[in-house]
Structures are given as C-alpha cells and as structure tokens.
Amino acid sequence: MNRKASHYIRLVLMCLAFAFVLGLVIGEVAWTLVVVLGGYICWTLYQAFRLHSWLYQSEITIPPEGSGLWGEIFDGIHRLQKDHYRSRDRLQAMINRIQESTNALRDAVVMTDSMGAMDWWNQAADRMLGFKHPTDRGQLIYNLIRTPIFKRYFSSKKYQEPLLINAPNNPNIKLQVQITLFGEDDRLIMVQDVTRLYRLEQMRRDFVSNVSHELRTPLTVITGYLETLIDNADSLPERWRRPLRQMEQQSQRMEALVNDLLLLSKIENDGQNFVQKDVDIQRILHTICHDARSLNTEKQHRINLEIASEAHLKGNTTQLQSAFSNILLNAVKYTPANGEINVRWYEDDKGVHFSVQDTGIGIDPEHIPRLTERFYRADPSRASETGGTGLGLAIVKHVLINHEGELEIQSRIGQGSVFICHFPIKRVIQSDHSETSTAAE
Ligand code: ADP
C-alpha cells in the first residue's frame, strides 16, 4: 500500500472517530455514524459517476478535478490514457510508413493467413495481380490467382524454389512468386515481374536452337561429301586419307553437338508441357543396355542390369530414354577396358530410382556440383579423347527437372562413380505384375 492510500485510510478513520466522539457528546452514536457513513457513500458515488462520464466521452479530455484518493485515480487514469494514445500514434505512424514504403515497391507483397485469406497487400499487387482494394480483403488468394500450379505451390509449403506463372490479367506478363511462412503458417507472398528476364532467356534458347538448326543442313552436306570421298579413298592420293578421316571424325562430332544442342533446347522449351504418359522403364533399360553392349565390344565391359521394380513412370519416353542412355554411355566412356557397370531400377518408400554404377576413372568431388553445367568437363583434356559433347549431363538435368526428379552423383578419383536419378512417388505408376529380374553380360 503506498503512502497516499494509507494517509487516506487514516483520514477516513479519523472522520469515523470524530463522528463517534460527536455521537457520544450528543448521545446519538449510531445516528451520527449512519449520517457520516451515508454522506461518505454519497460522495463516493458522486465521484464514481464523474469518473464514468469522463471515461465514456468520445474524446480524450482533461480529467475532472478531484481531491484525495479520487484525484489520484483521475490523474492516474489520465496518465495511462495519454501513454496509450501516444504509443498508438507511434505504432500507427510506423504502420503508415511501412505501408508507404511497401506501396512504393515495384514488387507485389501480399499477406495471407494460413488458409490463404488475404489480410493486406500493396498497390503493386493491385496492378500486377488485379486485386481490388478493399473488396478483395478476406478473399482466398488462389481464387483470384486461378492457376492450379499456384494453388499446388501455395498448399505445398515447399518454397525453396520460386514459382513462375502468367499474370492473371495478362498472359504475356511472367511473374515469379516467392512465399515465406511466418507466424502460425501465415504467408508473405512476394511477386516480381520477370517478363524481361524471361524474354531474354527465351531469346537465348531460340538463338541456340535456331543456330543449331541452321548448322544442320550445311553439316549434312559436308558429312555426305566426306563419306563419298572416304568411300572412294582408294582412288585418292595416300596423303589425303588421314586428313579425310579426321575431317569425318570432326564433322561427326559437330553433328553430335548440334543434335545435343537441339535436343537440349527442345527439352528446355517443353518444360513439363508434354503429354504425360505411362513410360515403360523396363523396356527402355533393356534397349539402352543392349545399345551400350553393342557399342562396347572393344572395351569388354560387364554391363549388368538389375530391374528390382516393375514400376513405370509418368513422363516422356524420349526424354527419359535420352537421359538414361547419356548416363550409361558416360559410364561406358569413362570406364577403362574390362570394367564393370551396374544398372539398377529399384523402388523404396521415397520413390523410384535409376542408378548406374561404374568402376571407371571417377571424378574429383570438387567438380561434382558443376557437372550438369553445359560444356563443363571434370578434365578438359579428356573431352577430345572421349568425343563427348559436354552436354550429356545438362540434358539429364533438364529431363529430371521436367520429371520432378533429382540427380545424385557419388564419385572419387580412381574409385568409379554412381549416378542416381531419384523420382518422387507421385510419378510412379505401379504395373500389375511385380517380379525381380536381372540380366548380365
Ligand atoms: P561429356 O560429353 O563430356 O561426357 P557430360 O555432360 O555427359 O559431357 O559429362 C560432363 C563431364 O562429367 C564429363 O566431361 C566427365 O568429365 C564427367 N563424367 C560424366 N560421367 C562420368 C563418369 N561415369 N565417370 C567419370 N566422369 C564422368
């Protein structure tokens, strides 16, 4: 109890004592006390009434004058009220400033709750996504951005990678969406206009694809003439034979390069917009192993195929076949004679997997993260020996992106390599019969 309160209690007690003494003097103790206490209650009620009418005024005003404990109460409440209004103004100013700065942003910012109901968004969101202030407040965001991929992305809670969508009100505008979780699964959604970058990227792809396409015809003519010349090599002077053979080798390399560039730009351009079919992986594996064995008569590798799952995959046969065959042919290229190559198709609770393990020259781990870049070679001096285009693993990477898969590479110099393509369960199509089969040569 503070000093003022005890002083007040003392005052009340003194009044009561005075009333008691007065009562004794006039011989009416009970009545005197009743009158004094009644007066006190009336006064208290009066002060409470003043407090009530002051508190419930619409504006903040100076508190009523009061003495003693009531004066203290009025002043205390007034001080708390002032503190409260001051911090409210400060917060409001801060909110206004944040809103002003986010409104000045060129990127859209949207805040939603865990279900997707929109709480707040900036002006850029009105412009880019066609939202309307304030009528859209509380609407579910995926009812306004009506693309199934956005709804899937929103609900997935996997936001490591951004999502690319068309603007809802203009399909020529490309938007990149990035979501961040905060609070209790609330979402902060940032949307950026990436049309210019997208066009540049598209131009790059088109350029590569057009150049490759244009190079194809002259190359076919050159290779054709070279073949004819080589067929008639007997009638040519001896000194021409070696250069001709080298020219043929190099033109074949260029053809392979042009074909790979075309394939890569097609796979990139297609993205996931191809007809998703039931791909018979087992048949692909038999075919690529057969091809690898017939290409590989010189090195006498043992190529073992183990099919431990009868599962098929939802996807594109041509793309998957070219990815798997690139990995297997790399194993053939980079494994010395008499080595062993194990090809496996298996499944577990995470999904289905294609793996190729070789006993080849291996790769220094420092190169592994960059192997899927175009023209990246762990050892550039090997490129001419093996005749590779440097695009094989870039093709593999894009095929896996299109099939929601991932590439895992384990390798050490001199200890061989393992390339594993992981595919998620949602891509699996279970076939009716499931038995394990193995084949080796
Ligand atoms: P390339 O046509 O040069 O083989 P890739 O993109 O297919 O191009 O492979 C990129 C690089 O990765 C190769 O140059 C090679 O250095 C390395 N590489 C790929 N597969 C293997 C493997 N099985 N063993 C050793 N190195 C490999």
Short mmCIF file of C-alpha atoms and ligand atoms in Angstrom, two decimals:
data_model
loop_
_atom_site.label_atom_id
_atom_site.label_comp_id
_atom_site.label_asym_id
_atom_site.label_seq_id
_atom_site.Cartn_x
_atom_site.Cartn_y
_atom_site.Cartn_z
CA MET A 1 0.00 0.00 0.00
CA ASN A 2 1.52 3.38 -0.92
CA ARG A 3 1.85 6.39 1.31
CA LYS A 4 -1.10 8.29 -0.13
CA ALA A 5 -3.51 5.38 0.27
CA SER A 6 -2.55 4.86 3.94
CA HIS A 7 -2.92 8.61 4.51
CA TYR A 8 -6.39 8.41 3.00
CA ILE A 9 -7.35 5.47 5.21
CA ARG A 10 -6.08 7.35 8.22
CA LEU A 11 -8.26 10.33 7.23
CA VAL A 12 -11.38 8.14 6.94
CA LEU A 13 -10.64 6.52 10.30
CA MET A 14 -10.19 9.94 11.89
CA CYS A 15 -13.55 11.08 10.48
CA LEU A 16 -15.19 7.97 11.89
CA ALA A 17 -13.51 8.57 15.26
CA PHE A 18 -14.64 12.19 15.19
CA ALA A 19 -18.23 11.04 14.35
CA PHE A 20 -18.02 8.54 17.18
CA VAL A 21 -16.88 11.22 19.69
CA LEU A 22 -19.54 13.62 18.39
CA GLY A 23 -22.11 10.85 18.78
CA LEU A 24 -21.02 10.33 22.37
CA VAL A 25 -21.23 14.05 23.07
CA ILE A 26 -24.75 14.36 21.69
CA GLY A 27 -25.78 10.90 22.92
CA GLU A 28 -26.58 9.54 19.41
CA VAL A 29 -23.57 7.46 18.45
CA ALA A 30 -25.40 5.19 15.99
CA TRP A 31 -27.16 8.00 14.16
CA THR A 32 -24.06 10.13 13.93
CA LEU A 33 -22.17 7.20 12.37
CA VAL A 34 -25.05 6.49 9.97
CA VAL A 35 -25.15 10.14 8.86
CA VAL A 36 -21.34 10.35 8.39
CA LEU A 37 -21.13 7.00 6.53
CA GLY A 38 -24.18 7.90 4.39
CA GLY A 39 -22.50 11.21 3.47
CA TYR A 40 -19.32 9.37 2.61
CA ILE A 41 -21.14 6.85 0.40
CA CYS A 42 -22.97 9.66 -1.46
CA TRP A 43 -19.68 11.46 -2.06
CA THR A 44 -18.04 8.26 -3.33
CA LEU A 45 -20.96 7.58 -5.66
CA TYR A 46 -20.72 11.13 -6.96
CA GLN A 47 -17.01 10.70 -7.72
CA ALA A 48 -17.65 7.32 -9.40
CA PHE A 49 -20.32 8.94 -11.52
CA ARG A 50 -17.90 11.73 -12.58
CA LEU A 51 -15.29 9.12 -13.44
CA HIS A 52 -17.76 7.14 -15.51
CA SER A 53 -18.99 10.14 -17.52
CA TRP A 54 -15.42 11.31 -18.11
CA LEU A 55 -14.21 7.85 -19.23
CA TYR A 56 -17.02 7.37 -21.72
CA GLN A 57 -16.58 10.65 -23.53
CA SER A 58 -15.73 10.23 -27.20
CA GLU A 59 -12.57 12.35 -26.97
CA ILE A 60 -9.72 12.42 -24.56
CA THR A 61 -10.19 15.47 -22.24
CA ILE A 62 -8.70 16.79 -19.04
CA PRO A 63 -9.92 14.67 -16.10
CA PRO A 64 -12.37 16.19 -13.59
CA GLU A 65 -10.85 17.96 -10.62
CA GLY A 66 -10.75 15.77 -7.57
CA SER A 67 -9.06 15.69 -4.22
CA GLY A 68 -7.68 12.88 -2.16
CA LEU A 69 -7.81 9.33 -3.46
CA TRP A 70 -10.25 10.18 -6.24
CA GLY A 71 -7.99 12.91 -7.53
CA GLU A 72 -5.17 10.37 -7.64
CA ILE A 73 -7.38 7.90 -9.55
CA PHE A 74 -8.39 10.55 -12.10
CA ASP A 75 -4.78 11.62 -12.68
CA GLY A 76 -3.53 8.00 -12.88
CA ILE A 77 -6.10 7.03 -15.47
CA HIS A 78 -5.41 10.21 -17.41
CA ARG A 79 -1.69 9.41 -17.48
CA LEU A 80 -2.31 5.83 -18.65
CA GLN A 81 -4.69 7.12 -21.31
CA LYS A 82 -2.08 9.58 -22.57
CA ASP A 83 0.62 6.86 -22.68
CA HIS A 84 -1.74 4.56 -24.54
CA TYR A 85 -2.66 7.21 -27.13
CA ARG A 86 0.97 8.18 -27.57
CA SER A 87 2.09 4.57 -28.28
CA ARG A 88 -0.94 4.04 -30.52
CA ASP A 89 0.06 7.11 -32.57
CA ARG A 90 3.64 5.90 -32.71
CA LEU A 91 2.54 2.45 -33.94
CA GLN A 92 0.14 4.00 -36.45
CA ALA A 93 2.93 6.23 -37.77
CA MET A 94 5.17 3.18 -38.12
CA ILE A 95 2.44 1.21 -39.93
CA ASN A 96 1.80 4.17 -42.24
CA ARG A 97 5.49 4.37 -43.03
CA ILE A 98 5.74 0.64 -43.72
CA GLN A 99 2.66 0.85 -45.91
CA GLU A 100 4.06 3.84 -47.76
CA SER A 101 7.37 2.09 -48.38
CA THR A 102 5.74 -1.18 -49.49
CA ASN A 103 3.41 0.79 -51.73
CA ALA A 104 6.47 2.38 -53.28
CA LEU A 105 7.84 -1.11 -54.06
CA ARG A 106 7.64 -2.27 -57.65
CA ASP A 107 7.13 -5.86 -56.47
CA ALA A 108 3.78 -7.05 -55.17
CA VAL A 109 3.60 -8.00 -51.49
CA VAL A 110 0.58 -9.89 -50.13
CA MET A 111 -0.08 -11.16 -46.60
CA THR A 112 -2.50 -14.02 -46.13
CA ASP A 113 -3.47 -16.26 -43.25
CA SER A 114 -2.75 -19.99 -43.25
CA MET A 115 -5.87 -20.74 -45.33
CA GLY A 116 -4.97 -18.15 -47.96
CA ALA A 117 -7.44 -15.42 -46.93
CA MET A 118 -5.90 -12.08 -47.89
CA ASP A 119 -5.21 -9.72 -44.97
CA TRP A 120 -3.19 -7.00 -46.62
CA TRP A 121 -1.45 -6.20 -49.94
CA ASN A 122 0.34 -3.25 -51.51
CA GLN A 123 -0.59 -1.18 -54.56
CA ALA A 124 1.75 -3.14 -56.86
CA ALA A 125 -0.38 -6.23 -56.10
CA ASP A 126 -3.47 -4.38 -57.38
CA ARG A 127 -1.56 -3.53 -60.54
CA MET A 128 0.16 -6.86 -61.18
CA LEU A 129 -2.42 -9.31 -59.89
CA GLY A 130 -5.61 -7.31 -60.46
CA PHE A 131 -6.68 -7.26 -56.79
CA LYS A 132 -9.22 -4.66 -55.68
CA HIS A 133 -8.97 -2.65 -52.50
CA PRO A 134 -10.86 -3.16 -50.17
CA THR A 135 -13.41 -5.57 -51.69
CA ASP A 136 -10.92 -8.45 -52.02
CA ARG A 137 -9.94 -8.38 -48.34
CA GLY A 138 -10.66 -11.81 -46.85
CA GLN A 139 -10.87 -13.50 -50.28
CA LEU A 140 -8.83 -16.67 -50.81
CA ILE A 141 -5.79 -15.74 -52.88
CA TYR A 142 -5.94 -18.86 -55.05
CA ASN A 143 -9.47 -17.88 -56.10
CA LEU A 144 -8.01 -14.69 -57.52
CA ILE A 145 -4.83 -16.21 -58.99
CA ARG A 146 -6.67 -19.04 -60.62
CA THR A 147 -3.85 -21.32 -61.80
CA PRO A 148 -3.73 -24.87 -60.47
CA ILE A 149 0.08 -24.69 -60.19
CA PHE A 150 -0.22 -21.66 -57.90
CA LYS A 151 -2.73 -23.42 -55.64
CA ARG A 152 -0.49 -26.50 -55.51
CA TYR A 153 2.56 -24.34 -54.74
CA PHE A 154 0.66 -22.41 -52.04
CA SER A 155 -0.52 -25.56 -50.27
CA SER A 156 2.76 -27.46 -50.65
CA LYS A 157 4.65 -25.34 -48.07
CA LYS A 158 7.82 -26.13 -50.05
CA TYR A 159 9.04 -22.71 -51.02
CA GLN A 160 12.77 -23.23 -51.60
CA GLU A 161 12.30 -22.61 -55.33
CA PRO A 162 10.22 -19.72 -56.69
CA LEU A 163 7.25 -20.36 -58.99
CA LEU A 164 6.81 -18.86 -62.47
CA ILE A 165 3.24 -18.02 -63.54
CA ASN A 166 1.45 -15.83 -66.06
CA ALA A 167 -0.16 -12.66 -64.68
CA PRO A 168 -3.90 -13.37 -64.07
CA ASN A 169 -4.96 -10.36 -66.15
CA ASN A 170 -2.30 -10.57 -68.88
CA PRO A 171 -0.80 -13.89 -70.00
CA ASN A 172 2.13 -12.06 -71.68
CA ILE A 173 3.45 -10.95 -68.31
CA LYS A 174 5.54 -13.51 -66.45
CA LEU A 175 5.54 -13.35 -62.68
CA GLN A 176 7.87 -15.00 -60.22
CA VAL A 177 6.22 -15.90 -56.92
CA GLN A 178 8.15 -16.49 -53.71
CA ILE A 179 6.35 -17.38 -50.48
CA THR A 180 7.68 -17.10 -46.94
CA LEU A 181 5.96 -18.67 -43.92
CA PHE A 182 5.62 -16.62 -40.74
CA GLY A 183 3.52 -16.61 -37.56
CA GLU A 184 1.14 -19.56 -37.45
CA ASP A 185 1.55 -20.73 -41.04
CA ASP A 186 0.65 -17.27 -42.34
CA ARG A 187 2.15 -16.45 -45.71
CA LEU A 188 4.08 -13.46 -47.01
CA ILE A 189 3.89 -13.60 -50.78
CA MET A 190 6.32 -11.61 -52.94
CA VAL A 191 5.58 -11.36 -56.65
CA GLN A 192 8.11 -9.99 -59.13
CA ASP A 193 7.61 -9.14 -62.78
CA VAL A 194 10.30 -11.18 -64.61
CA THR A 195 8.96 -10.72 -68.15
CA ARG A 196 12.16 -9.05 -69.36
CA LEU A 197 14.41 -11.78 -67.94
CA TYR A 198 12.08 -14.45 -69.25
CA ARG A 199 12.18 -12.92 -72.75
CA LEU A 200 15.97 -12.69 -72.67
CA GLU A 201 16.16 -16.32 -71.59
CA GLN A 202 13.69 -17.25 -74.32
CA MET A 203 15.78 -15.33 -76.87
CA ARG A 204 18.90 -17.17 -75.77
CA ARG A 205 17.15 -20.52 -76.13
CA ASP A 206 15.70 -19.59 -79.50
CA PHE A 207 19.07 -18.34 -80.68
CA VAL A 208 20.84 -21.58 -79.73
CA SER A 209 18.08 -23.67 -81.25
CA ASN A 210 17.99 -21.61 -84.49
CA VAL A 211 21.76 -21.62 -84.92
CA SER A 212 21.87 -25.38 -84.36
CA HIS A 213 19.05 -25.84 -86.81
CA GLU A 214 20.75 -23.68 -89.44
CA LEU A 215 24.03 -25.57 -88.99
CA ARG A 216 22.37 -28.90 -89.60
CA THR A 217 21.94 -28.63 -93.37
CA PRO A 218 25.49 -27.50 -94.25
CA LEU A 219 26.85 -30.15 -91.90
CA THR A 220 24.78 -32.89 -93.54
CA VAL A 221 26.14 -31.80 -96.94
CA ILE A 222 29.73 -31.75 -95.69
CA THR A 223 29.41 -35.15 -93.99
CA GLY A 224 27.75 -36.58 -97.10
CA TYR A 225 30.59 -35.44 -99.38
CA LEU A 226 33.19 -36.62 -96.90
CA GLU A 227 31.60 -40.07 -96.76
CA THR A 228 31.61 -40.27 -100.55
CA LEU A 229 35.26 -39.22 -100.65
CA ILE A 230 36.20 -41.77 -97.98
CA ASP A 231 34.30 -44.50 -99.82
CA ASN A 232 36.46 -43.70 -102.83
CA ALA A 233 39.65 -43.22 -100.82
CA ASP A 234 41.49 -45.81 -102.93
CA SER A 235 41.43 -43.53 -105.92
CA LEU A 236 42.81 -40.59 -103.88
CA PRO A 237 46.45 -39.86 -103.12
CA GLU A 238 47.69 -41.51 -99.89
CA ARG A 239 48.40 -38.16 -98.13
CA TRP A 240 44.68 -37.23 -98.32
CA ARG A 241 43.44 -40.26 -96.40
CA ARG A 242 44.39 -39.19 -92.85
CA PRO A 243 43.05 -35.66 -93.15
CA LEU A 244 39.86 -37.02 -94.65
CA ARG A 245 39.35 -39.43 -91.78
CA GLN A 246 39.99 -36.63 -89.27
CA MET A 247 37.57 -34.37 -91.11
CA GLU A 248 34.94 -37.11 -90.96
CA GLN A 249 35.52 -37.60 -87.20
CA GLN A 250 35.24 -33.88 -86.52
CA SER A 251 32.13 -33.47 -88.67
CA GLN A 252 30.53 -36.37 -86.77
CA ARG A 253 31.42 -34.62 -83.53
CA MET A 254 29.84 -31.42 -84.78
CA GLU A 255 26.74 -33.34 -85.80
CA ALA A 256 26.52 -34.87 -82.33
CA LEU A 257 26.96 -31.40 -80.82
CA VAL A 258 24.25 -29.86 -82.98
CA ASN A 259 21.89 -32.76 -82.21
CA ASP A 260 22.51 -32.44 -78.48
CA LEU A 261 22.00 -28.65 -78.60
CA LEU A 262 18.72 -29.11 -80.43
CA LEU A 263 17.59 -31.81 -78.02
CA LEU A 264 18.55 -29.69 -75.02
CA SER A 265 16.66 -26.63 -76.25
CA LYS A 266 13.63 -28.76 -77.05
CA ILE A 267 13.66 -30.34 -73.58
CA GLU A 268 14.11 -26.89 -72.01
CA ASN A 269 11.35 -25.33 -74.09
CA ASP A 270 8.92 -28.16 -73.46
CA GLY A 271 9.28 -27.81 -69.68
CA GLN A 272 6.53 -30.00 -68.23
CA ASN A 273 4.19 -29.20 -71.11
CA PHE A 274 4.32 -32.58 -72.75
CA VAL A 275 1.76 -35.35 -72.71
CA GLN A 276 2.40 -37.33 -69.54
CA LYS A 277 2.36 -40.98 -70.46
CA ASP A 278 2.94 -44.30 -68.76
CA VAL A 279 6.63 -44.87 -69.60
CA ASP A 280 7.74 -48.49 -69.70
CA ILE A 281 11.10 -48.00 -67.97
CA GLN A 282 11.98 -51.70 -68.07
CA ARG A 283 11.84 -51.68 -71.88
CA ILE A 284 13.98 -48.52 -72.04
CA LEU A 285 16.56 -50.13 -69.76
CA HIS A 286 16.77 -53.28 -71.88
CA THR A 287 17.16 -51.14 -75.01
CA ILE A 288 19.88 -48.83 -73.67
CA CYS A 289 21.83 -51.73 -72.15
CA HIS A 290 21.62 -53.58 -75.44
CA ASP A 291 22.87 -50.47 -77.31
CA ALA A 292 25.67 -49.93 -74.80
CA ARG A 293 26.81 -53.55 -75.14
CA SER A 294 26.84 -53.42 -78.91
CA LEU A 295 28.79 -50.11 -78.90
CA ASN A 296 31.18 -51.52 -76.39
CA THR A 297 32.74 -54.54 -77.97
CA GLU A 298 36.30 -53.14 -77.73
CA LYS A 299 36.42 -52.44 -74.02
CA GLN A 300 34.73 -55.70 -72.95
CA HIS A 301 32.85 -54.17 -70.03
CA ARG A 302 30.49 -56.29 -67.99
CA ILE A 303 27.18 -54.42 -68.12
CA ASN A 304 24.73 -55.80 -65.54
CA LEU A 305 21.11 -54.82 -65.48
CA GLU A 306 19.02 -55.31 -62.36
CA ILE A 307 15.35 -54.49 -62.51
CA ALA A 308 14.12 -54.71 -58.93
CA SER A 309 10.88 -52.86 -59.54
CA GLU A 310 8.14 -53.28 -62.09
CA ALA A 311 7.02 -49.70 -61.50
CA HIS A 312 6.54 -47.48 -64.52
CA LEU A 313 6.97 -43.72 -64.54
CA LYS A 314 4.65 -40.92 -65.56
CA GLY A 315 6.51 -38.82 -68.12
CA ASN A 316 8.00 -38.66 -71.58
CA THR A 317 9.63 -41.74 -73.11
CA THR A 318 12.04 -39.92 -75.45
CA GLN A 319 13.33 -37.60 -72.73
CA LEU A 320 13.79 -40.37 -70.17
CA GLN A 321 15.46 -42.67 -72.67
CA SER A 322 17.94 -39.97 -73.69
CA ALA A 323 18.73 -39.10 -70.03
CA PHE A 324 19.29 -42.73 -69.00
CA SER A 325 21.30 -43.50 -72.10
CA ASN A 326 23.53 -40.42 -71.56
CA ILE A 327 24.37 -41.62 -68.05
CA LEU A 328 25.05 -45.17 -69.21
CA LEU A 329 27.12 -44.08 -72.21
CA ASN A 330 29.18 -41.82 -69.93
CA ALA A 331 29.87 -44.86 -67.73
CA VAL A 332 31.00 -46.74 -70.84
CA LYS A 333 33.15 -43.78 -71.98
CA TYR A 334 34.82 -43.18 -68.65
CA THR A 335 35.39 -46.81 -67.59
CA PRO A 336 38.59 -48.47 -68.77
CA ALA A 337 38.56 -51.85 -70.52
CA ASN A 338 37.28 -54.89 -68.58
CA GLY A 339 35.49 -52.68 -66.06
CA GLU A 340 32.05 -53.35 -64.63
CA ILE A 341 28.90 -51.27 -64.97
CA ASN A 342 25.80 -51.96 -62.89
CA VAL A 343 22.49 -50.51 -63.99
CA ARG A 344 19.61 -50.68 -61.47
CA TRP A 345 15.95 -49.76 -61.36
CA TYR A 346 14.51 -50.03 -57.86
CA GLU A 347 11.95 -48.51 -55.55
CA ASP A 348 11.63 -47.66 -51.86
CA ASP A 349 9.31 -45.57 -49.69
CA LYS A 350 10.71 -42.34 -51.18
CA GLY A 351 10.08 -43.21 -54.81
CA VAL A 352 11.75 -44.98 -57.73
CA HIS A 353 15.39 -44.76 -58.68
CA PHE A 354 17.61 -45.36 -61.69
CA SER A 355 21.27 -45.86 -60.89
CA VAL A 356 24.40 -46.52 -62.90
CA GLN A 357 27.50 -47.54 -61.03
CA ASP A 358 30.83 -47.94 -62.79
CA THR A 359 34.37 -48.91 -61.89
CA GLY A 360 35.73 -46.09 -64.04
CA ILE A 361 38.19 -43.27 -63.60
CA GLY A 362 35.94 -41.38 -61.18
CA ILE A 363 35.55 -37.64 -60.65
CA ASP A 364 37.21 -35.31 -58.18
CA PRO A 365 34.40 -34.33 -55.71
CA GLU A 366 35.18 -30.63 -56.27
CA HIS A 367 33.81 -30.91 -59.84
CA ILE A 368 30.60 -32.76 -58.93
CA PRO A 369 28.37 -29.70 -58.20
CA ARG A 370 29.18 -28.23 -61.65
CA LEU A 371 28.99 -31.35 -63.83
CA THR A 372 25.47 -30.62 -65.09
CA GLU A 373 26.51 -27.21 -66.47
CA ARG A 374 26.71 -27.03 -70.24
CA PHE A 375 30.18 -27.90 -71.55
CA TYR A 376 31.58 -28.39 -68.06
CA ARG A 377 34.18 -31.11 -68.02
CA ALA A 378 35.89 -32.56 -64.99
CA ASP A 379 39.02 -32.95 -67.07
CA PRO A 380 39.01 -30.89 -70.28
CA SER A 381 41.84 -32.96 -71.75
CA ARG A 382 39.54 -36.00 -71.79
CA ALA A 383 36.99 -34.30 -73.99
CA SER A 384 38.76 -34.93 -77.26
CA GLU A 385 39.65 -38.50 -76.27
CA THR A 386 36.08 -39.48 -75.47
CA GLY A 387 34.41 -37.43 -78.18
CA GLY A 388 31.75 -36.23 -75.72
CA THR A 389 29.76 -33.09 -76.48
CA GLY A 390 29.80 -31.80 -72.90
CA LEU A 391 26.01 -31.55 -72.95
CA GLY A 392 25.03 -35.05 -71.78
CA LEU A 393 24.56 -34.25 -68.09
CA ALA A 394 22.90 -30.88 -68.89
CA ILE A 395 20.30 -32.89 -70.83
CA VAL A 396 19.95 -35.28 -67.87
CA LYS A 397 19.43 -32.34 -65.50
CA HIS A 398 16.65 -30.81 -67.60
CA VAL A 399 14.90 -34.12 -68.14
CA LEU A 400 14.91 -34.65 -64.38
CA ILE A 401 13.57 -31.14 -63.76
CA ASN A 402 10.72 -31.90 -66.17
CA HIS A 403 10.00 -35.12 -64.25
CA GLU A 404 10.35 -33.62 -60.75
CA GLY A 405 13.39 -35.82 -60.22
CA GLU A 406 16.82 -35.20 -58.76
CA LEU A 407 20.31 -36.30 -59.77
CA GLU A 408 22.72 -37.62 -57.18
CA ILE A 409 26.38 -38.14 -58.06
CA GLN A 410 28.83 -40.01 -55.85
CA SER A 411 32.36 -40.38 -57.08
CA ARG A 412 36.03 -40.41 -56.21
CA ILE A 413 39.03 -40.26 -58.45
CA GLY A 414 40.09 -43.81 -59.38
CA GLN A 415 37.20 -45.42 -57.48
CA GLY A 416 34.41 -45.27 -60.00
CA SER A 417 31.17 -43.29 -59.93
CA VAL A 418 27.50 -43.74 -59.14
CA PHE A 419 24.86 -41.63 -60.90
CA ILE A 420 21.37 -41.95 -59.38
CA CYS A 421 18.17 -40.40 -60.73
CA HIS A 422 15.55 -40.16 -57.98
CA PHE A 423 11.87 -39.81 -58.93
CA PRO A 424 9.15 -38.98 -56.40
CA ILE A 425 6.33 -41.41 -55.53
CA LYS A 426 3.73 -39.21 -57.25
CA ARG A 427 5.40 -40.02 -60.59
CA VAL A 428 5.20 -43.79 -60.04
CA ILE A 429 2.72 -45.93 -61.97
CA GLN A 430 2.51 -49.39 -60.47
CA SER A 431 2.20 -52.15 -63.06
CA ASP A 432 0.13 -55.29 -62.28
CA HIS A 433 2.92 -57.84 -62.04
CA SER A 434 5.92 -57.25 -59.83
CA GLU A 435 8.87 -59.56 -60.01
CA THR A 436 12.60 -59.01 -59.84
CA SER A 437 14.66 -59.70 -62.92
CA THR A 438 18.35 -59.45 -63.59
CA ALA A 439 20.39 -59.73 -66.75
CA ALA A 440 24.12 -59.63 -67.23
CA GLU A 441 26.67 -59.95 -69.94
P1 ADP B 1 30.69 -35.33 -71.96
O1 ADP B 1 30.07 -35.31 -73.28
O2 ADP B 1 31.98 -34.56 -71.87
O3 ADP B 1 30.75 -36.68 -71.37
P2 ADP B 1 28.69 -34.86 -69.97
O4 ADP B 1 27.85 -33.67 -69.69
O5 ADP B 1 28.00 -36.11 -70.29
O6 ADP B 1 29.70 -34.44 -71.09
O7 ADP B 1 29.60 -35.09 -68.72
C1 ADP B 1 30.27 -33.98 -68.14
C2 ADP B 1 31.58 -34.41 -67.51
O8 ADP B 1 31.32 -35.26 -66.39
C3 ADP B 1 32.43 -35.27 -68.43
O9 ADP B 1 33.23 -34.47 -69.26
C4 ADP B 1 33.25 -36.08 -67.46
O10 ADP B 1 34.37 -35.32 -67.05
C5 ADP B 1 32.34 -36.23 -66.24
N1 ADP B 1 31.68 -37.56 -66.20
C6 ADP B 1 30.43 -37.84 -66.56
N2 ADP B 1 30.13 -39.15 -66.32
C7 ADP B 1 31.24 -39.70 -65.81
C8 ADP B 1 31.60 -41.00 -65.35
N3 ADP B 1 30.72 -42.01 -65.35
N4 ADP B 1 32.85 -41.20 -64.87
C9 ADP B 1 33.74 -40.17 -64.83
N5 ADP B 1 33.47 -38.92 -65.24
C10 ADP B 1 32.24 -38.67 -65.72
#
